[in-house]
Amino acid sequence: MLVLIIAADSATGAALRAVLARWGRHEVVPITVAASRWKSERQAKKAVRRAAPACVLDLRFTHLLASGDPVQELDCARAHWLAKACERAGAEYLLLSSACVFSGSLPHPYREQETPDAAEPPGSLLAAVEAQVFAACSRAAVLRTGPVIASAGPGLLDDVLRALLAGETRVLDDRDSFCPVPSADLGRVIAGMLDQMAAGAEPRGVFHYASPDRTTLYGFAEAVIAAASQFVAVADGAIAREPAEAGEGGRNWALDCRDLRDTFAIKQVPWRGVIGDAVRAYLVNHQGD
């Protein structure tokens, strides 16, 4: 199957391309983050028409979230343009979205059927994008995920280790919970979905994938620093808990992933089992910084 990957140079894009290269079952046409900053619908439509893919995979939004860049209205419009182009071309459109479409107010892991209720950007914008995509493309699917862990590029791991290597103390929240996902694991999941789509499966609607184990920013940083201490000196007080207001409860962005399991037979993998390898790769990449 020919797959047009938008934001192919993102952490998830790089991991997915590595998986697809090993498996050798799909042809990939990559478009970088920079090249996907189209100014008009005509440009997006031309990119899809030129590639003539069976599936367009849009990874832009998780890259924006990891980078800390605000999601702009034009970013949302580009997803709508791609969805319309896929509808005209008879192609599948798979959009990688985020758990942040939810407010975090519910205590249980969010099911795919629950209505996105984020009141502020970027979650509210992403929820609107999802709705626009489904309205524009009858062959669309959305995969929501947690924060992506990657040994290269911006994101959770870079935030913690950059401060550690600089000798800075990071003050981190220990109330709000979420389920991160390593980029390599997310690449495996998307590749598995593509395999079954190529075999004739026609997934529609919303799916969730993230690690099964919840954490907080502070808990994640603890695990990262424990792994890093095997390779570099870690000063006391490298991280600290952010003070909490009395009676202030945490929010929850855990995802229930049973629909992905039931539809694609894809199981969740804990993030803690691979954090050591990710930390080691990060430190190798940043030797001499």
mmCIF file of C-alpha atoms in Angstrom:
data_model
loop_
_atom_site.group_PDB
_atom_site.id
_atom_site.type_symbol
_atom_site.label_atom_id
_atom_site.label_comp_id
_atom_site.label_asym_id
_atom_site.label_seq_id
_atom_site.Cartn_x
_atom_site.Cartn_y
_atom_site.Cartn_z
ATOM 1 C CA MET A 1 0.000 0.000 0.000
ATOM 2 C CA LEU A 2 1.256 3.481 -0.841
ATOM 3 C CA VAL A 3 1.195 5.749 2.229
ATOM 4 C CA LEU A 4 1.675 9.514 2.139
ATOM 5 C CA ILE A 5 3.142 10.462 5.534
ATOM 6 C CA ILE A 6 2.690 14.093 6.557
ATOM 7 C CA ALA A 7 5.347 15.237 9.087
ATOM 8 C CA ALA A 8 7.471 12.205 8.223
ATOM 9 C CA ASP A 9 10.482 13.812 9.928
ATOM 10 C CA SER A 10 8.718 14.020 13.308
ATOM 11 C CA ALA A 11 9.704 11.575 16.054
ATOM 12 C CA THR A 12 6.693 9.380 15.317
ATOM 13 C CA GLY A 13 7.276 9.641 11.575
ATOM 14 C CA ALA A 14 10.900 8.568 11.893
ATOM 15 C CA ALA A 15 9.950 5.617 14.126
ATOM 16 C CA LEU A 16 7.172 4.533 11.778
ATOM 17 C CA ARG A 17 9.392 4.727 8.720
ATOM 18 C CA ALA A 18 11.978 2.549 10.480
ATOM 19 C CA VAL A 19 9.308 -0.074 11.213
ATOM 20 C CA LEU A 20 7.938 0.031 7.672
ATOM 21 C CA ALA A 21 11.455 -0.261 6.225
ATOM 22 C CA ARG A 22 12.076 -3.403 8.305
ATOM 23 C CA TRP A 23 8.775 -4.969 7.352
ATOM 24 C CA GLY A 24 8.987 -3.981 3.685
ATOM 25 C CA ARG A 25 5.243 -4.189 3.070
ATOM 26 C CA HIS A 26 4.360 -0.602 2.199
ATOM 27 C CA GLU A 27 5.689 2.137 -0.059
ATOM 28 C CA VAL A 28 6.130 5.511 1.623
ATOM 29 C CA VAL A 29 6.013 9.033 0.217
ATOM 30 C CA PRO A 30 7.318 11.353 2.970
ATOM 31 C CA ILE A 31 6.454 15.025 3.417
ATOM 32 C CA THR A 32 8.372 16.940 6.084
ATOM 33 C CA VAL A 33 6.887 19.232 8.710
ATOM 34 C CA ALA A 34 8.226 22.271 6.859
ATOM 35 C CA ALA A 35 6.927 21.116 3.469
ATOM 36 C CA SER A 36 3.445 20.538 4.902
ATOM 37 C CA ARG A 37 2.932 24.176 5.873
ATOM 38 C CA TRP A 38 0.661 24.790 2.885
ATOM 39 C CA LYS A 39 -0.822 28.247 2.477
ATOM 40 C CA SER A 40 -3.794 27.151 0.376
ATOM 41 C CA GLU A 41 -6.074 24.188 -0.166
ATOM 42 C CA ARG A 42 -4.815 23.935 -3.729
ATOM 43 C CA GLN A 43 -1.310 23.134 -2.477
ATOM 44 C CA ALA A 44 -2.541 20.389 -0.139
ATOM 45 C CA LYS A 45 -4.746 18.921 -2.848
ATOM 46 C CA LYS A 46 -1.802 18.928 -5.265
ATOM 47 C CA ALA A 47 0.391 17.039 -2.761
ATOM 48 C CA VAL A 48 -2.223 14.296 -2.416
ATOM 49 C CA ARG A 49 -2.938 14.122 -6.141
ATOM 50 C CA ARG A 50 0.767 13.917 -7.003
ATOM 51 C CA ALA A 51 1.421 11.042 -4.591
ATOM 52 C CA ALA A 52 -1.836 9.185 -5.410
ATOM 53 C CA PRO A 53 -1.724 7.306 -2.067
ATOM 54 C CA ALA A 54 -4.055 4.651 -0.731
ATOM 55 C CA CYS A 55 -3.723 6.299 2.689
ATOM 56 C CA VAL A 56 -2.724 9.737 3.967
ATOM 57 C CA LEU A 57 -1.251 9.640 7.469
ATOM 58 C CA ASP A 58 -1.189 13.018 9.237
ATOM 59 C CA LEU A 59 1.278 13.206 12.163
ATOM 60 C CA ARG A 60 1.538 16.991 12.461
ATOM 61 C CA PHE A 61 -0.402 17.631 15.647
ATOM 62 C CA THR A 62 1.529 15.381 18.037
ATOM 63 C CA HIS A 63 4.717 16.987 16.701
ATOM 64 C CA LEU A 64 3.332 20.467 17.424
ATOM 65 C CA LEU A 65 2.328 19.437 20.944
ATOM 66 C CA ALA A 66 5.757 17.942 21.659
ATOM 67 C CA SER A 67 7.466 21.064 20.324
ATOM 68 C CA GLY A 68 5.400 23.367 22.508
ATOM 69 C CA ASP A 69 4.292 25.241 19.402
ATOM 70 C CA PRO A 70 0.716 26.555 19.585
ATOM 71 C CA VAL A 71 -1.769 24.845 17.300
ATOM 72 C CA GLN A 72 -2.909 27.505 14.843
ATOM 73 C CA GLU A 73 -6.146 27.814 12.888
ATOM 74 C CA LEU A 74 -4.142 27.255 9.696
ATOM 75 C CA ASP A 75 -2.836 23.938 11.062
ATOM 76 C CA CYS A 76 -6.457 22.890 11.555
ATOM 77 C CA ALA A 77 -7.449 24.069 8.083
ATOM 78 C CA ARG A 78 -4.712 21.914 6.563
ATOM 79 C CA ALA A 79 -6.240 18.796 8.113
ATOM 80 C CA HIS A 80 -9.606 19.760 6.607
ATOM 81 C CA TRP A 81 -7.957 20.258 3.206
ATOM 82 C CA LEU A 82 -6.300 16.853 3.406
ATOM 83 C CA ALA A 83 -9.556 15.170 4.416
ATOM 84 C CA LYS A 84 -11.374 16.687 1.444
ATOM 85 C CA ALA A 85 -8.545 15.688 -0.898
ATOM 86 C CA CYS A 86 -8.734 12.101 0.398
ATOM 87 C CA GLU A 87 -12.494 12.021 -0.122
ATOM 88 C CA ARG A 88 -12.066 13.115 -3.740
ATOM 89 C CA ALA A 89 -9.264 10.613 -4.321
ATOM 90 C CA GLY A 90 -10.961 7.690 -2.553
ATOM 91 C CA ALA A 91 -8.041 7.444 -0.120
ATOM 92 C CA GLU A 92 -8.026 6.645 3.588
ATOM 93 C CA TYR A 93 -7.193 9.506 5.948
ATOM 94 C CA LEU A 94 -5.643 8.609 9.316
ATOM 95 C CA LEU A 95 -5.193 11.555 11.686
ATOM 96 C CA LEU A 96 -2.995 11.236 14.769
ATOM 97 C CA SER A 97 -4.677 13.232 17.525
ATOM 98 C CA SER A 98 -4.251 13.561 21.285
ATOM 99 C CA ALA A 99 -5.850 12.794 24.636
ATOM 100 C CA CYS A 100 -5.879 16.549 25.249
ATOM 101 C CA VAL A 101 -9.236 16.754 23.396
ATOM 102 C CA PHE A 102 -10.637 15.815 26.829
ATOM 103 C CA SER A 103 -10.848 18.141 29.840
ATOM 104 C CA GLY A 104 -9.257 15.605 32.180
ATOM 105 C CA SER A 105 -12.157 15.906 34.622
ATOM 106 C CA LEU A 106 -13.179 12.234 34.615
ATOM 107 C CA PRO A 107 -11.429 9.760 36.947
ATOM 108 C CA HIS A 108 -11.501 6.765 34.602
ATOM 109 C CA PRO A 109 -9.577 6.202 31.346
ATOM 110 C CA TYR A 110 -11.425 7.907 28.508
ATOM 111 C CA ARG A 111 -13.315 5.654 26.101
ATOM 112 C CA GLU A 112 -13.419 6.356 22.379
ATOM 113 C CA GLN A 113 -17.165 6.999 22.579
ATOM 114 C CA GLU A 114 -16.884 9.821 25.118
ATOM 115 C CA THR A 115 -17.385 13.306 23.747
ATOM 116 C CA PRO A 116 -14.314 15.570 23.676
ATOM 117 C CA ASP A 117 -14.895 18.365 26.174
ATOM 118 C CA ALA A 118 -11.685 20.393 26.311
ATOM 119 C CA ALA A 119 -12.613 24.052 26.745
ATOM 120 C CA GLU A 120 -9.296 25.632 25.771
ATOM 121 C CA PRO A 121 -6.622 25.200 23.064
ATOM 122 C CA PRO A 122 -5.016 23.061 21.956
ATOM 123 C CA GLY A 123 -7.592 20.472 23.006
ATOM 124 C CA SER A 124 -10.619 22.429 21.812
ATOM 125 C CA LEU A 125 -8.977 23.064 18.441
ATOM 126 C CA LEU A 126 -8.048 19.397 18.009
ATOM 127 C CA ALA A 127 -11.601 18.345 18.858
ATOM 128 C CA ALA A 128 -12.872 20.710 16.160
ATOM 129 C CA VAL A 129 -10.342 19.290 13.688
ATOM 130 C CA GLU A 130 -11.550 15.750 14.359
ATOM 131 C CA ALA A 131 -15.158 16.786 13.697
ATOM 132 C CA GLN A 132 -14.206 18.554 10.470
ATOM 133 C CA VAL A 133 -12.237 15.544 9.250
ATOM 134 C CA PHE A 134 -15.143 13.160 9.804
ATOM 135 C CA ALA A 135 -17.542 15.557 8.092
ATOM 136 C CA ALA A 136 -15.268 15.911 5.055
ATOM 137 C CA CYS A 137 -14.025 12.335 4.552
ATOM 138 C CA SER A 138 -16.085 9.147 4.672
ATOM 139 C CA ARG A 139 -12.875 7.079 4.858
ATOM 140 C CA ALA A 140 -11.383 8.841 7.885
ATOM 141 C CA ALA A 141 -10.098 7.470 11.179
ATOM 142 C CA VAL A 142 -8.591 9.233 14.190
ATOM 143 C CA LEU A 143 -5.990 7.701 16.496
ATOM 144 C CA ARG A 144 -5.671 9.581 19.787
ATOM 145 C CA THR A 145 -2.544 9.044 21.843
ATOM 146 C CA GLY A 146 -0.690 10.318 24.896
ATOM 147 C CA PRO A 147 2.496 12.432 24.978
ATOM 148 C CA VAL A 148 5.187 10.877 22.786
ATOM 149 C CA ILE A 149 8.512 9.820 24.326
ATOM 150 C CA ALA A 150 11.396 10.143 21.869
ATOM 151 C CA SER A 151 15.179 10.116 22.210
ATOM 152 C CA ALA A 152 15.513 12.760 19.493
ATOM 153 C CA GLY A 153 13.631 16.002 19.082
ATOM 154 C CA PRO A 154 11.517 18.002 21.518
ATOM 155 C CA GLY A 155 9.155 16.486 24.057
ATOM 156 C CA LEU A 156 8.926 15.072 27.571
ATOM 157 C CA LEU A 157 12.296 13.327 27.549
ATOM 158 C CA ASP A 158 14.139 16.333 26.166
ATOM 159 C CA ASP A 159 12.547 18.638 28.762
ATOM 160 C CA VAL A 160 13.811 16.526 31.663
ATOM 161 C CA LEU A 161 17.253 15.569 30.365
ATOM 162 C CA ARG A 162 18.128 18.982 28.961
ATOM 163 C CA ALA A 163 17.575 20.497 32.409
ATOM 164 C CA LEU A 164 19.479 17.646 34.068
ATOM 165 C CA LEU A 165 22.525 18.072 31.832
ATOM 166 C CA ALA A 166 22.451 21.837 32.421
ATOM 167 C CA GLY A 167 22.353 21.355 36.202
ATOM 168 C CA GLU A 168 18.960 23.040 36.493
ATOM 169 C CA THR A 169 16.207 22.015 38.903
ATOM 170 C CA ARG A 170 12.865 21.235 37.269
ATOM 171 C CA VAL A 171 9.764 21.949 39.351
ATOM 172 C CA LEU A 172 7.085 19.572 38.082
ATOM 173 C CA ASP A 173 3.417 18.835 38.603
ATOM 174 C CA ASP A 174 2.621 15.624 40.499
ATOM 175 C CA ARG A 175 -1.175 15.731 40.275
ATOM 176 C CA ASP A 176 -2.275 15.560 36.630
ATOM 177 C CA SER A 177 -1.946 12.041 35.219
ATOM 178 C CA PHE A 178 -1.453 10.809 31.669
ATOM 179 C CA CYS A 179 -0.192 7.781 29.742
ATOM 180 C CA PRO A 180 2.864 8.478 27.567
ATOM 181 C CA VAL A 181 3.852 6.327 24.607
ATOM 182 C CA PRO A 182 7.347 5.718 23.184
ATOM 183 C CA SER A 183 7.669 6.804 19.555
ATOM 184 C CA ALA A 184 8.906 3.335 18.530
ATOM 185 C CA ASP A 185 5.838 1.740 20.104
ATOM 186 C CA LEU A 186 3.528 4.211 18.390
ATOM 187 C CA GLY A 187 5.276 3.440 15.107
ATOM 188 C CA ARG A 188 4.562 -0.256 15.688
ATOM 189 C CA VAL A 189 0.893 0.441 16.328
ATOM 190 C CA ILE A 190 0.393 2.608 13.242
ATOM 191 C CA ALA A 191 2.263 0.100 11.076
ATOM 192 C CA GLY A 192 -0.048 -2.631 12.368
ATOM 193 C CA MET A 193 -3.087 -0.555 11.456
ATOM 194 C CA LEU A 194 -1.693 0.071 7.971
ATOM 195 C CA ASP A 195 -1.084 -3.646 7.492
ATOM 196 C CA GLN A 196 -4.695 -4.497 8.195
ATOM 197 C CA MET A 197 -5.967 -1.614 6.088
ATOM 198 C CA ALA A 198 -3.905 -2.943 3.191
ATOM 199 C CA ALA A 199 -5.488 -6.347 3.754
ATOM 200 C CA GLY A 200 -8.959 -4.881 3.317
ATOM 201 C CA ALA A 201 -9.917 -3.615 6.775
ATOM 202 C CA GLU A 202 -11.845 -0.359 6.654
ATOM 203 C CA PRO A 203 -11.454 1.296 10.060
ATOM 204 C CA ARG A 204 -13.724 4.233 10.671
ATOM 205 C CA GLY A 205 -14.132 6.497 13.668
ATOM 206 C CA VAL A 206 -11.950 7.006 16.719
ATOM 207 C CA PHE A 207 -9.319 4.749 18.285
ATOM 208 C CA HIS A 208 -7.061 5.234 21.313
ATOM 209 C CA TYR A 209 -3.525 4.078 21.953
ATOM 210 C CA ALA A 210 -1.203 4.877 24.848
ATOM 211 C CA SER A 211 0.779 3.057 27.492
ATOM 212 C CA PRO A 212 -1.315 1.215 30.110
ATOM 213 C CA ASP A 213 0.556 2.767 33.054
ATOM 214 C CA ARG A 214 -0.329 6.265 34.220
ATOM 215 C CA THR A 215 2.178 8.760 35.511
ATOM 216 C CA THR A 216 2.573 12.474 36.257
ATOM 217 C CA LEU A 217 5.228 14.878 35.051
ATOM 218 C CA TYR A 218 7.064 14.395 38.342
ATOM 219 C CA GLY A 219 6.699 10.597 38.205
ATOM 220 C CA PHE A 220 7.925 10.520 34.622
ATOM 221 C CA ALA A 221 10.942 12.663 35.513
ATOM 222 C CA GLU A 222 11.749 10.348 38.439
ATOM 223 C CA ALA A 223 11.903 7.364 36.083
ATOM 224 C CA VAL A 224 14.025 9.277 33.576
ATOM 225 C CA ILE A 225 16.517 10.456 36.193
ATOM 226 C CA ALA A 226 16.784 6.956 37.691
ATOM 227 C CA ALA A 227 17.725 5.658 34.238
ATOM 228 C CA ALA A 228 20.088 8.569 33.549
ATOM 229 C CA SER A 229 21.933 8.050 36.846
ATOM 230 C CA GLN A 230 23.524 4.935 35.350
ATOM 231 C CA PHE A 231 25.368 7.100 32.816
ATOM 232 C CA VAL A 232 25.763 10.624 34.238
ATOM 233 C CA ALA A 233 26.089 12.247 37.649
ATOM 234 C CA VAL A 234 22.730 13.335 39.029
ATOM 235 C CA ALA A 235 22.725 16.129 41.609
ATOM 236 C CA ASP A 236 20.416 16.081 44.595
ATOM 237 C CA GLY A 237 17.335 18.165 43.953
ATOM 238 C CA ALA A 238 17.349 17.686 40.184
ATOM 239 C CA ILE A 239 13.562 17.690 40.313
ATOM 240 C CA ALA A 240 11.049 19.035 42.802
ATOM 241 C CA ARG A 241 7.299 18.774 43.226
ATOM 242 C CA GLU A 242 5.251 21.803 42.304
ATOM 243 C CA PRO A 243 3.378 23.053 45.384
ATOM 244 C CA ALA A 244 -0.328 22.243 45.272
ATOM 245 C CA GLU A 245 -3.142 24.426 46.514
ATOM 246 C CA ALA A 246 -5.136 22.953 49.393
ATOM 247 C CA GLY A 247 -7.968 20.786 48.090
ATOM 248 C CA GLU A 248 -6.756 21.025 44.502
ATOM 249 C CA GLY A 249 -7.237 17.709 42.693
ATOM 250 C CA GLY A 250 -5.419 16.434 39.655
ATOM 251 C CA ARG A 251 -6.799 15.845 36.183
ATOM 252 C CA ASN A 252 -6.643 12.620 34.213
ATOM 253 C CA TRP A 253 -5.818 12.039 30.556
ATOM 254 C CA ALA A 254 -5.533 8.240 30.590
ATOM 255 C CA LEU A 255 -6.979 6.480 27.552
ATOM 256 C CA ASP A 256 -8.983 3.282 27.359
ATOM 257 C CA CYS A 257 -7.630 1.419 24.324
ATOM 258 C CA ARG A 258 -9.997 -1.543 24.052
ATOM 259 C CA ASP A 259 -11.437 -0.591 20.633
ATOM 260 C CA LEU A 260 -7.977 -0.710 19.052
ATOM 261 C CA ARG A 261 -7.367 -4.069 20.704
ATOM 262 C CA ASP A 262 -10.732 -5.465 19.595
ATOM 263 C CA THR A 263 -10.475 -4.131 16.022
ATOM 264 C CA PHE A 264 -6.777 -4.602 15.277
ATOM 265 C CA ALA A 265 -5.659 -7.043 18.025
ATOM 266 C CA ILE A 266 -3.017 -4.479 19.072
ATOM 267 C CA LYS A 267 -2.034 -4.680 22.727
ATOM 268 C CA GLN A 268 -0.623 -1.948 24.941
ATOM 269 C CA VAL A 269 3.036 -1.930 25.999
ATOM 270 C CA PRO A 270 4.235 -0.231 29.250
ATOM 271 C CA TRP A 271 6.478 2.785 28.698
ATOM 272 C CA ARG A 272 8.649 2.058 31.752
ATOM 273 C CA GLY A 273 10.115 -1.025 30.080
ATOM 274 C CA VAL A 274 11.839 1.023 27.377
ATOM 275 C CA ILE A 275 12.670 4.276 29.170
ATOM 276 C CA GLY A 276 16.239 3.123 29.900
ATOM 277 C CA ASP A 277 16.985 2.573 26.209
ATOM 278 C CA ALA A 278 15.434 5.924 25.289
ATOM 279 C CA VAL A 279 17.516 7.754 27.914
ATOM 280 C CA ARG A 280 20.721 6.043 26.786
ATOM 281 C CA ALA A 281 20.037 6.943 23.135
ATOM 282 C CA TYR A 282 19.307 10.545 24.103
ATOM 283 C CA LEU A 283 22.563 10.869 26.037
ATOM 284 C CA VAL A 284 24.553 9.363 23.156
ATOM 285 C CA ASN A 285 22.930 11.864 20.773
ATOM 286 C CA HIS A 286 23.813 14.777 23.070
ATOM 287 C CA GLN A 287 27.424 13.935 23.950
ATOM 288 C CA GLY A 288 29.446 17.114 23.886
ATOM 289 C CA ASP A 289 26.437 19.456 24.101
#
